Short mmCIF file of C-alpha atoms (C1' of nucleotides) in Angstrom, two decimals:
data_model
loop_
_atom_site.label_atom_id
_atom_site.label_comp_id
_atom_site.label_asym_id
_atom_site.label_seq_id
_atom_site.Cartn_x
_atom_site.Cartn_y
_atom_site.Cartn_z
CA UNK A 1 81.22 146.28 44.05
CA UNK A 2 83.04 148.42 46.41
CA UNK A 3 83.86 145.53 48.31
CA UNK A 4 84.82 143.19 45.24
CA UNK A 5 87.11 145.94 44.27
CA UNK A 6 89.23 145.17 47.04
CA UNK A 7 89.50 141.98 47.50
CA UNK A 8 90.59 141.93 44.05
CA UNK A 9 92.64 145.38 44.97
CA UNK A 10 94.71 142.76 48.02
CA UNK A 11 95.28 140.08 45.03
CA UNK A 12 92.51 138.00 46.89
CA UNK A 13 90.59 135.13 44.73
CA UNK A 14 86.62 136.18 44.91
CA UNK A 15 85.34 134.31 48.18
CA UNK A 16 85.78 130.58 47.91
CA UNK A 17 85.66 127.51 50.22
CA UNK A 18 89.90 127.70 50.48
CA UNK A 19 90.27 131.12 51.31
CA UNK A 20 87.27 131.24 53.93
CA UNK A 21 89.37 128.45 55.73
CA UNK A 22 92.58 130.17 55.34
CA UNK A 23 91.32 133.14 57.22
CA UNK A 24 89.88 131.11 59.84
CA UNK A 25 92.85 129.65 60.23
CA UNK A 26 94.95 133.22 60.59
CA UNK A 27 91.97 134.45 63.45
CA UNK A 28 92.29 131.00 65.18
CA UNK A 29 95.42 131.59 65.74
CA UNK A 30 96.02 135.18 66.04
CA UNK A 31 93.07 135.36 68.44
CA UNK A 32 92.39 131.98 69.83
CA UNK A 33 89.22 130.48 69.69
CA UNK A 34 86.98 133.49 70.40
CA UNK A 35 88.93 134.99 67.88
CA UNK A 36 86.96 133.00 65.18
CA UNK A 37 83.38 134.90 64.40
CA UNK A 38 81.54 135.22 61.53
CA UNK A 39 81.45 139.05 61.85
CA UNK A 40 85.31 138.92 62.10
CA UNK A 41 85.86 136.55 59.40
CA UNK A 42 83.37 138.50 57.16
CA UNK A 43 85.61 141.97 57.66
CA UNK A 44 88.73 139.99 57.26
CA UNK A 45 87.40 138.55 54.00
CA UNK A 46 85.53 141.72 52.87
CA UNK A 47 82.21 140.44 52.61
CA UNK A 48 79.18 139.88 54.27
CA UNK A 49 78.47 137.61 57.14
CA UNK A 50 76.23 135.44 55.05
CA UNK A 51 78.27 135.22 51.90
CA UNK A 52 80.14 132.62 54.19
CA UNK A 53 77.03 130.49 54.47
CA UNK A 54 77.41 129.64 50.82
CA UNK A 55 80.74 128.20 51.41
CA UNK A 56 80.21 126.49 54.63
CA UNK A 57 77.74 124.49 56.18
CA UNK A 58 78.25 125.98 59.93
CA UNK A 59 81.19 127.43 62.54
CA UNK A 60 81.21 123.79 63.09
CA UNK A 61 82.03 122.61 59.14
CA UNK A 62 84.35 125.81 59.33
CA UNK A 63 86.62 124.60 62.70
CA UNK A 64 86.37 121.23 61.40
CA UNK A 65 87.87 121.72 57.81
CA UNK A 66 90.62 124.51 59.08
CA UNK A 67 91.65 121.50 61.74
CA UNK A 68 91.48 118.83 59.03
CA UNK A 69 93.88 121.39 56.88
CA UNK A 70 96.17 121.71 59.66
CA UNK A 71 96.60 117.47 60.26
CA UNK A 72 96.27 117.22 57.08
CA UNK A 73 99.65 118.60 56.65
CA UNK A 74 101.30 117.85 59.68
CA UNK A 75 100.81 114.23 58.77
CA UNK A 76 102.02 114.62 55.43
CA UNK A 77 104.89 115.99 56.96
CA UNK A 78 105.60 112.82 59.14
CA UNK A 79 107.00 110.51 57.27
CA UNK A 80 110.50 110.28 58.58
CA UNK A 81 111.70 107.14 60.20
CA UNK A 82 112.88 103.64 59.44
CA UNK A 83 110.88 101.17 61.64
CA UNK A 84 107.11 101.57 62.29
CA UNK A 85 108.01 101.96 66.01
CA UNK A 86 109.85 105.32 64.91
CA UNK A 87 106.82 106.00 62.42
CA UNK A 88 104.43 106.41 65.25
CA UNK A 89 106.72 108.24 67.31
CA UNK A 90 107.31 110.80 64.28
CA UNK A 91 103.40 110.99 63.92
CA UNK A 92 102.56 111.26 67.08
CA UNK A 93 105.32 114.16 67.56
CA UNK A 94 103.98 115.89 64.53
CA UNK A 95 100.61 116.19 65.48
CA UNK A 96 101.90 117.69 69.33
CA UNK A 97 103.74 120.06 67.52
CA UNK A 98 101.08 121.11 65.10
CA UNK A 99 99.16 121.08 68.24
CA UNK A 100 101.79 123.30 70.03
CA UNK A 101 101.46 125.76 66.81
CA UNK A 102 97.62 125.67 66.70
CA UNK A 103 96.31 125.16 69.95
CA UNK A 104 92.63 125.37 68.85
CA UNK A 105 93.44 122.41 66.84
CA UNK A 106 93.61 119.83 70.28
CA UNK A 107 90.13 121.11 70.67
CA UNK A 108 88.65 120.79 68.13
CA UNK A 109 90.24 116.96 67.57
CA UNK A 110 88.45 116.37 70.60
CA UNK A 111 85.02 117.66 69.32
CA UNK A 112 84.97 115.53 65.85
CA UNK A 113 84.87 111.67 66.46
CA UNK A 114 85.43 109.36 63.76
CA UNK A 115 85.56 112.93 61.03
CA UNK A 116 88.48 113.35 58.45
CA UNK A 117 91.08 115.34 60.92
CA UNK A 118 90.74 112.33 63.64
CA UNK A 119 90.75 109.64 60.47
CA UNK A 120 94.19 110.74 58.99
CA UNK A 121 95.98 110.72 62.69
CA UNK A 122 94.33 106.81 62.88
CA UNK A 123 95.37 106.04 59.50
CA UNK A 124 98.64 107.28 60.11
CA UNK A 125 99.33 105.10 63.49
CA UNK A 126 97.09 102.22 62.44
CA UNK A 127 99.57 100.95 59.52
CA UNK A 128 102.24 101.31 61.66
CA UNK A 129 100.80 99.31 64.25
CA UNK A 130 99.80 96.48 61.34
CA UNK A 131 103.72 96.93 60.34
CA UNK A 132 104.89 96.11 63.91
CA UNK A 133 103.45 92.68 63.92
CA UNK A 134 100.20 93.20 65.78
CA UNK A 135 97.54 90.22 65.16
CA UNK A 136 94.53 91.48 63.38
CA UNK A 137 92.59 90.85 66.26
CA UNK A 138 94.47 93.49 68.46
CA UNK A 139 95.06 95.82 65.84
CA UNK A 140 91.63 98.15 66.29
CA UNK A 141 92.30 97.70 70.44
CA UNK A 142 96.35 98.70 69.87
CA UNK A 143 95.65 101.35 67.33
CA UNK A 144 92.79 102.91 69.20
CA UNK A 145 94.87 103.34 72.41
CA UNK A 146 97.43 104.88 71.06
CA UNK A 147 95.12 107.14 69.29
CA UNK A 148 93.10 108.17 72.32
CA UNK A 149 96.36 108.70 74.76
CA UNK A 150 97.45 111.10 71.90
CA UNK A 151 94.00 112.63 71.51
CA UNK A 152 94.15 113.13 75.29
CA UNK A 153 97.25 114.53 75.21
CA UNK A 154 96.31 117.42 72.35
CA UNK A 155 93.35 118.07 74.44
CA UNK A 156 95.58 118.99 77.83
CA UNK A 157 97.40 120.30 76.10
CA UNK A 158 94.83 122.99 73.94
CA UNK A 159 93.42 124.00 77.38
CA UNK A 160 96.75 124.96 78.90
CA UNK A 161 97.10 127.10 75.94
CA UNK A 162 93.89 128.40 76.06
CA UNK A 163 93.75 129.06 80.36
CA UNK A 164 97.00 130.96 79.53
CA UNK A 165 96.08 133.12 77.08
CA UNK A 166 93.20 134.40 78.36
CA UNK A 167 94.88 135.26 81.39
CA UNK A 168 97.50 136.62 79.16
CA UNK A 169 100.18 134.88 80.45
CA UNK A 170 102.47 132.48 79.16
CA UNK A 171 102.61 128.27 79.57
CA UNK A 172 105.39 128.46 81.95
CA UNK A 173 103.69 130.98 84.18
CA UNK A 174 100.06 129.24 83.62
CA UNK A 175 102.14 126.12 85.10
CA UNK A 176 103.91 127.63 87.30
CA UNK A 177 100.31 129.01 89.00
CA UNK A 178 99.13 124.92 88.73
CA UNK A 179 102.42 123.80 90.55
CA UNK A 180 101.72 126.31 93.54
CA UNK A 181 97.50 125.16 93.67
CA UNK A 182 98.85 121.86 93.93
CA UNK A 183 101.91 122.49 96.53
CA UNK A 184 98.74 124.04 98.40
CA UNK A 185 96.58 120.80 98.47
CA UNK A 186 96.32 118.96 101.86
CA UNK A 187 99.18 116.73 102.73
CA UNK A 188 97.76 113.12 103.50
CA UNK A 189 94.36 113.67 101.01
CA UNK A 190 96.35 114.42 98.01
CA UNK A 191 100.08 113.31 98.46
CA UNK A 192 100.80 112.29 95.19
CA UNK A 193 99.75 115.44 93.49
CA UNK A 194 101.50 117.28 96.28
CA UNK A 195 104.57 115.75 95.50
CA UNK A 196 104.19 115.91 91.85
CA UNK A 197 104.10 119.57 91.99
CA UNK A 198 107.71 120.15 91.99
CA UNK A 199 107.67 117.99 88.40
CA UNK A 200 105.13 119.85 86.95
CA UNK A 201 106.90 123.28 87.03
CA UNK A 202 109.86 121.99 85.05
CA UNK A 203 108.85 118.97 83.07
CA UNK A 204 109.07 119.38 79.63
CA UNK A 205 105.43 118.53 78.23
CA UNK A 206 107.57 116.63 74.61
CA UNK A 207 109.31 114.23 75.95
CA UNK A 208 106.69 113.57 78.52
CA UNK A 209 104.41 112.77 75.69
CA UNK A 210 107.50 110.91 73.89
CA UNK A 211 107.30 108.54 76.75
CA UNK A 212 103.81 107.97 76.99
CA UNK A 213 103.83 106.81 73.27
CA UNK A 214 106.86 104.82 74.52
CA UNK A 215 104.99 103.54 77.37
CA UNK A 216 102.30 102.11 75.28
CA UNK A 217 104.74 100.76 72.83
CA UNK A 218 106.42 98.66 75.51
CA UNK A 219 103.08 97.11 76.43
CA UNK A 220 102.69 96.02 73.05
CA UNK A 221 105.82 94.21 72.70
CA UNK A 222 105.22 91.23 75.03
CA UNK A 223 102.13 90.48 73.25
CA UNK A 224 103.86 89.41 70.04
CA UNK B 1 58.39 137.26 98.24
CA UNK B 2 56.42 135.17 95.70
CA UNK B 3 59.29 133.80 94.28
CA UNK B 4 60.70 132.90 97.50
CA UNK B 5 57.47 131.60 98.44
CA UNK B 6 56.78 128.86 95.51
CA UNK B 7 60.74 128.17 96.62
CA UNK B 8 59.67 127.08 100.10
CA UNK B 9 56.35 125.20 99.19
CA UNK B 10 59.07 123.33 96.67
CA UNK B 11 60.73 122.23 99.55
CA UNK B 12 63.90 123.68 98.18
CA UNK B 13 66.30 125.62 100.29
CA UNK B 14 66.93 129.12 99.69
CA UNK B 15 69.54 129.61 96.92
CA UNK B 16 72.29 128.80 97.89
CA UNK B 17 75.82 127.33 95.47
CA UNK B 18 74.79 123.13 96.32
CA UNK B 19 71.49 123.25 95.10
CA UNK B 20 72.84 125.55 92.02
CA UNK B 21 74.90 122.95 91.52
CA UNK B 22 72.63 120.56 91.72
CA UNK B 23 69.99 122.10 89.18
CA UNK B 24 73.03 122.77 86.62
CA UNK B 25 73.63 118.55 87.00
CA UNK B 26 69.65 118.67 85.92
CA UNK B 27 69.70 120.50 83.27
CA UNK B 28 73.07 119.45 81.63
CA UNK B 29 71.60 115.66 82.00
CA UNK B 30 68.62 116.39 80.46
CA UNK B 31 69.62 118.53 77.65
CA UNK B 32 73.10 118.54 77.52
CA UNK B 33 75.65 121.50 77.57
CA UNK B 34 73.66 123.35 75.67
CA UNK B 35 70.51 123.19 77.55
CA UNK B 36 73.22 124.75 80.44
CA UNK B 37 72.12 128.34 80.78
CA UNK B 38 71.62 131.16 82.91
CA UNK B 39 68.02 131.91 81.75
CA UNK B 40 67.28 128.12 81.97
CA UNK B 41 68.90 127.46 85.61
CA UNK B 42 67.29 130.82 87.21
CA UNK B 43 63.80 130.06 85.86
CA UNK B 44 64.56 126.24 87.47
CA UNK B 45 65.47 127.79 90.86
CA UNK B 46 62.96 130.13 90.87
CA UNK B 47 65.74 133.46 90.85
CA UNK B 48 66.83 136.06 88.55
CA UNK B 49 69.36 135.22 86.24
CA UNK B 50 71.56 137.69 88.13
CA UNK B 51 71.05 136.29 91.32
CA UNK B 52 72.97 133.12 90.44
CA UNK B 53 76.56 135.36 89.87
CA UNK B 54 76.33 135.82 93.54
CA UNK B 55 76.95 132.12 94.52
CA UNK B 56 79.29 131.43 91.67
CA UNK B 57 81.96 133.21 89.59
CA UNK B 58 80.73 132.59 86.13
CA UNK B 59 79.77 129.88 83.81
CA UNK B 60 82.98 128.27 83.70
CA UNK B 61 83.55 128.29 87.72
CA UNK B 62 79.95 126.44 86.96
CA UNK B 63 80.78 123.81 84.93
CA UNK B 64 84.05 122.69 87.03
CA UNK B 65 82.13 122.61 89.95
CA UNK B 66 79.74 120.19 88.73
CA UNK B 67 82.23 118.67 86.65
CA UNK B 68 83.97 118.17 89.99
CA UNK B 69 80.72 116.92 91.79
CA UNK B 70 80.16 113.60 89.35
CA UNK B 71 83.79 113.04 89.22
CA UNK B 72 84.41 113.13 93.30
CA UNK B 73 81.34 110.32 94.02
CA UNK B 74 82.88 108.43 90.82
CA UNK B 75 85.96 108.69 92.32
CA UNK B 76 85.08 107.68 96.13
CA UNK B 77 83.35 104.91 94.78
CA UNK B 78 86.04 103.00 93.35
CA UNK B 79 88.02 101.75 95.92
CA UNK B 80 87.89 98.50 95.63
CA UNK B 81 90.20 96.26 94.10
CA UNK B 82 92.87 94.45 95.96
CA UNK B 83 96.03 94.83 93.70
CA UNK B 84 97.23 98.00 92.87
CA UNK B 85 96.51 97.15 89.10
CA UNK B 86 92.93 96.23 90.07
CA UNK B 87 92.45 99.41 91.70
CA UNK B 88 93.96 101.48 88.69
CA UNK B 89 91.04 99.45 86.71
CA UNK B 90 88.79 100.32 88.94
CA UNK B 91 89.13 103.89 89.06
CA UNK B 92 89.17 103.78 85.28
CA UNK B 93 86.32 102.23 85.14
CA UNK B 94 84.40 104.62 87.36
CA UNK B 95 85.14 107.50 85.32
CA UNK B 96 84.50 105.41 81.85
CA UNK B 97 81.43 105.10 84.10
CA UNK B 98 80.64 108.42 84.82
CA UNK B 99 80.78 109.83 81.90
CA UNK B 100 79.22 107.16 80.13
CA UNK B 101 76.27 108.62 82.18
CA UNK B 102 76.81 112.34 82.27
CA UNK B 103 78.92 112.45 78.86
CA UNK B 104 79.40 116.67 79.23
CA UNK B 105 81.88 115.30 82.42
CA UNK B 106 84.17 113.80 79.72
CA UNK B 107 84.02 117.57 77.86
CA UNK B 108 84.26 119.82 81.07
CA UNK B 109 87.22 117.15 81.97
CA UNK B 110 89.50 118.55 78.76
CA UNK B 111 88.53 121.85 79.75
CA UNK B 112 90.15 122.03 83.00
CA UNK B 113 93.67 121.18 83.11
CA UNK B 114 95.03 121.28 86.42
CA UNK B 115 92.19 122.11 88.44
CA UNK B 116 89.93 119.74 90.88
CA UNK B 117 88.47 117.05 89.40
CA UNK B 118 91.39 116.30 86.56
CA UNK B 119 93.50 116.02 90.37
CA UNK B 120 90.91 113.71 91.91
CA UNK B 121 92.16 111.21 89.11
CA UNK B 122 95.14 111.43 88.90
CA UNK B 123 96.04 111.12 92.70
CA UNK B 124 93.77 107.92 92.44
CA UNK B 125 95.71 106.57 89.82
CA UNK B 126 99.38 108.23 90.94
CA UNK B 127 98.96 106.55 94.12
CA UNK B 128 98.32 102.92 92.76
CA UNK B 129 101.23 104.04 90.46
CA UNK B 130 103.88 104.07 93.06
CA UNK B 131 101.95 100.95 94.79
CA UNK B 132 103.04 99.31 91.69
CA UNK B 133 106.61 99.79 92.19
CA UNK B 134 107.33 102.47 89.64
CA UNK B 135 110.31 104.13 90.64
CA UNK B 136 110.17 107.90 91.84
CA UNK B 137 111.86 109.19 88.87
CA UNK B 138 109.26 107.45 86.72
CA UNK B 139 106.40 108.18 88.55
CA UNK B 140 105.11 111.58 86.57
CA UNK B 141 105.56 110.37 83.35
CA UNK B 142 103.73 107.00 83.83
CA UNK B 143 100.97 108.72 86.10
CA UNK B 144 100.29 111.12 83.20
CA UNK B 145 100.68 108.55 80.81
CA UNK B 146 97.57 107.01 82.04
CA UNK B 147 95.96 109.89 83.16
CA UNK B 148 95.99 111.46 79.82
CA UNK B 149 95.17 108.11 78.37
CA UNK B 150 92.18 108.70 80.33
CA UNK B 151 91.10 111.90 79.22
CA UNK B 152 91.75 110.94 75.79
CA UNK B 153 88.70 108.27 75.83
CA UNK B 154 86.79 110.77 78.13
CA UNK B 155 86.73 113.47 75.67
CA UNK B 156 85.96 110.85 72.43
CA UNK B 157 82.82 109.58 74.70
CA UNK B 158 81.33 113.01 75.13
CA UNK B 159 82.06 114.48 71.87
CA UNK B 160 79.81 110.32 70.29
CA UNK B 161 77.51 111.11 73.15
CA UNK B 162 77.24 115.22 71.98
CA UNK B 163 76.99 114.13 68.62
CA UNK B 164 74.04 111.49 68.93
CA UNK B 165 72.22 114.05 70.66
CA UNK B 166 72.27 116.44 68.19
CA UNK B 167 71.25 114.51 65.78
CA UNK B 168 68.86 112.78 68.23
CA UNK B 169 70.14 109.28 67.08
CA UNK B 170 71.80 106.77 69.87
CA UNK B 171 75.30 105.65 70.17
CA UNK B 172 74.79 102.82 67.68
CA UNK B 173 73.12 104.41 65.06
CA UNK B 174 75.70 106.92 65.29
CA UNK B 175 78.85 104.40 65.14
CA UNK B 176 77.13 102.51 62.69
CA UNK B 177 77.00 106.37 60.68
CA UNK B 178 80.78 107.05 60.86
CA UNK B 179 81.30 103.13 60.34
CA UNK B 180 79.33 103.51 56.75
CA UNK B 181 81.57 106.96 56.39
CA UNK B 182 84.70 104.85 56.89
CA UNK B 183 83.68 102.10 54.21
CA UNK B 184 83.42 104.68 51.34
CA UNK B 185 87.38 105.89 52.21
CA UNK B 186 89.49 105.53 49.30
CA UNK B 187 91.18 101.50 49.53
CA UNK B 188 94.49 102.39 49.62
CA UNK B 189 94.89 106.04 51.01
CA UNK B 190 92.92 105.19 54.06
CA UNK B 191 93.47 101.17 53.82
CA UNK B 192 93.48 100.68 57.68
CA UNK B 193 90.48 103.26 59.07
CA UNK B 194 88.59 101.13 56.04
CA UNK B 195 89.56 97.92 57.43
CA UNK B 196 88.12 99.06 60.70
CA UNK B 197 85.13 99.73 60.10
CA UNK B 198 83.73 96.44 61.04
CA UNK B 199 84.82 96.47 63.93
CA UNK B 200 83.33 100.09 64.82
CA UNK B 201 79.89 98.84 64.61
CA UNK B 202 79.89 96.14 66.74
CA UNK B 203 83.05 97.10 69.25
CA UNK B 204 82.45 97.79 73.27
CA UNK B 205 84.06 100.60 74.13
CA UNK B 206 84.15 100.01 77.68
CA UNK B 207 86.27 96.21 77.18
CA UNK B 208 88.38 98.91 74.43
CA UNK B 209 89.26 101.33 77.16
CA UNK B 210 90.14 98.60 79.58
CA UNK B 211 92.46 96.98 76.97
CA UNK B 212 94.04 99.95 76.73
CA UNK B 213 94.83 100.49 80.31
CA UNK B 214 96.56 97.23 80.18
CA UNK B 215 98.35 97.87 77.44
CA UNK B 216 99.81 100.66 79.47
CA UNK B 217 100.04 98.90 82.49
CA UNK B 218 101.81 96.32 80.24
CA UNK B 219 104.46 98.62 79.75
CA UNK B 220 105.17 99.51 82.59
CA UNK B 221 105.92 96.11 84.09
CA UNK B 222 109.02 95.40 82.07
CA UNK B 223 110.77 98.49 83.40
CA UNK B 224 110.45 97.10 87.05
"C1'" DA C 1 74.10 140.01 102.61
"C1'" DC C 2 71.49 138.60 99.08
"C1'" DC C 3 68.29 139.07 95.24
"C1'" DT C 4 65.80 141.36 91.05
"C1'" DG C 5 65.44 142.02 86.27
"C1'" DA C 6 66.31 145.19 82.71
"C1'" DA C 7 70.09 146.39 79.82
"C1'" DC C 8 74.49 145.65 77.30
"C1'" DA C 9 77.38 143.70 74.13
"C1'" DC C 10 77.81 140.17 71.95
"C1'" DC C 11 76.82 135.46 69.24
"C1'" DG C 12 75.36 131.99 64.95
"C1'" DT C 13 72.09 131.72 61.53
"C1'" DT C 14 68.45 132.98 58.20
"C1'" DC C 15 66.52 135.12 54.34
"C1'" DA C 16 64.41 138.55 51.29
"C1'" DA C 17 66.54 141.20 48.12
"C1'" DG C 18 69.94 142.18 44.98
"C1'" DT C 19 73.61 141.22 40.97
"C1'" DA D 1 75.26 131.19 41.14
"C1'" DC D 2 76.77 134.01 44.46
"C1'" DC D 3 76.56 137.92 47.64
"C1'" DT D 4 74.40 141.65 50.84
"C1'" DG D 5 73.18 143.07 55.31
"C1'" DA D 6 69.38 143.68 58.27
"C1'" DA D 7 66.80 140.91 61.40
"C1'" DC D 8 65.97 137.03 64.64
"C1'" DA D 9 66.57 134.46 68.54
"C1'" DC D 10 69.46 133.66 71.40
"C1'" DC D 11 73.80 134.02 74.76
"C1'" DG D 12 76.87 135.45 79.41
"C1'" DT D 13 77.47 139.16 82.28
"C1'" DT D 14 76.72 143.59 84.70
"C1'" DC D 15 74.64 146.69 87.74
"C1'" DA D 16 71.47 150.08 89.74
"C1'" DA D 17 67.91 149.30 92.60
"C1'" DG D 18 65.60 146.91 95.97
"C1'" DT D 19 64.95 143.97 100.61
#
DNA sequence: ACCTGAACACCGTTCAAGT
DNA sequence: ACCTGAACACCGTTCAAGT
């Protein structure tokens, strides 16, 4: 009663499905991953730990459907541009910046194969890649490429996030501490990374991922 | 003493970080991540759970290092191949390879930005990079292109192989699970993933991933 | 230097009991 | 139908005490 009093008190609905993943959403990304608890959660929402059982299958049904809300909208979003070639680049930049935003959400993209947040990213690219010209017979191989590079991408890109917040520092710093590991790294073993390290410290992680996409892209041409 | 003992008449060294490192490869084969813990690996090695934080930092320091012990052999292995685009195959392959058989590798993998085994493969692959006549200025952004390609279908592997676990099903009863999933998508919101779904259930995933290297390596060619 | 194992501070999840 | 909150069965990690 007590309880109900103020949730109603805060202009809160009573406890539903929407607001459970709203919350989740605020502690995701207020407090990173560890951030999200059922204890937490509960005290956010004013109600008992359990209460969110009725709601929610599991912390796993919970990530999932605050990810799904989060592509879910940055897809929606993505609908600029005129060809399909600039139609995958506007996707695929929409979900690295939702990923920039909600760095929880890379991670949990990578944790739910084939499920509804990883569906509406393939969707998205898939038509595209039918709209470019691609033969049916290519279009699952094409489509799933670029899907996993950008999948890959969200995933490096979550765990940067994640290393540098719990060591409270920020990405340039986290980097910064990757680019000196790897300037450390014997000379004739690991010369390429050595020589990348100089790269890493000032590339800028958008574009880089704008010409991946573009990378890709190019391969597909001389197949049509 | 009598620990110690039954630790001798095993054969086994005394504790040392290899052969903790060797029992957490056990255990995470055998059950998977979650069969990974401190209780589980001491009572293995014949310690205290405590004794174990004396050879390693924590559970993360861990999970890199055996991470890092699957990925180095895959790694070393794959050296043949007499083009440079061979080789980039090759490696490729080994890792498809190695996680295919130890799917938490493809998990621990997105974890660990930066660190030793993500830098195993992508001097493998940076190398055959510049081999290929990519200029310098390019070299980063293709490199990482593929590498993150990479990572991308590592990550998808082990969250399939997590998931059929779980649900103690195999890899085709579980792609033939999100394959059913994808037929009951709505015609035209999700027209493509539903078109796809054939091909889901029957699809190799190893001949997909290669495909997809070439793709990239496609696009690189054009630019030489 | 290395190991023991109890103790601490958490988790996700369940479930009898309430309204 | 929905919520409560104590209880259960775990975790990773620490640390005084041992050898």
């Amino acid at each position: 009663m007590v309880k109900n009093t103020r949730r109603t008190q805060r202009g809160e609905a009573s406890l539903s499905r929407d607001s459970i993943i709203e919350q989740s959403i605020a502690l995701l990304d207020s407090s990173g991953e560890s951030g999200l608890t059922f204890r937490a959660l509960s005290e956010q929402l004013g109600t008992g730990a359990g209460a969110i059982y009725w709601h929610v299958a599991n912390k796993g049904d919970l990530l999932n459907a605050a990810c799904d809300s989060i592509v879910a909208q940055a897809m929606a979003a993505a609908v600029d541009g005129a060809t399909p070639k600039e139609k995958i680049r506007a996707a695929g930049l929409a979900i690295f910046d939702a990923i920039d935003a909600h760095p929880w959400v890379g991670a949990e993209l990578a944790r739910s194969p084939g499920k509804m947040p990883m569906v509406r990213i393939l969707e998205g690219i898939g038509r595209q890649v039918g709209a470019l010209g691609v033969p049916d017979r290519a279009l699952w191989q094409t489509a799933s490429a670029l899907l996993h590079y950008i999948l890959g991408v969200a995933g490096q890109n979550a765990a940067n996030a994640q290393f540098a917040r719990e060591h409270e520092a920020d990405r340039t710093d986290f980097l910064g501490a990757v680019a000196d590991d790897w300037s450390k790294l014997d000379a004739v073993e690991y010369a390429f990374t050595r020589s990348m390290a100089a790269h890493l410290r000032d590339h800028d992680d958008r574009s880089d991922f704008l010409a991946g996409i573009d990378l890709i892209l190019a391969g597909i041409a001389p197949a049509l």
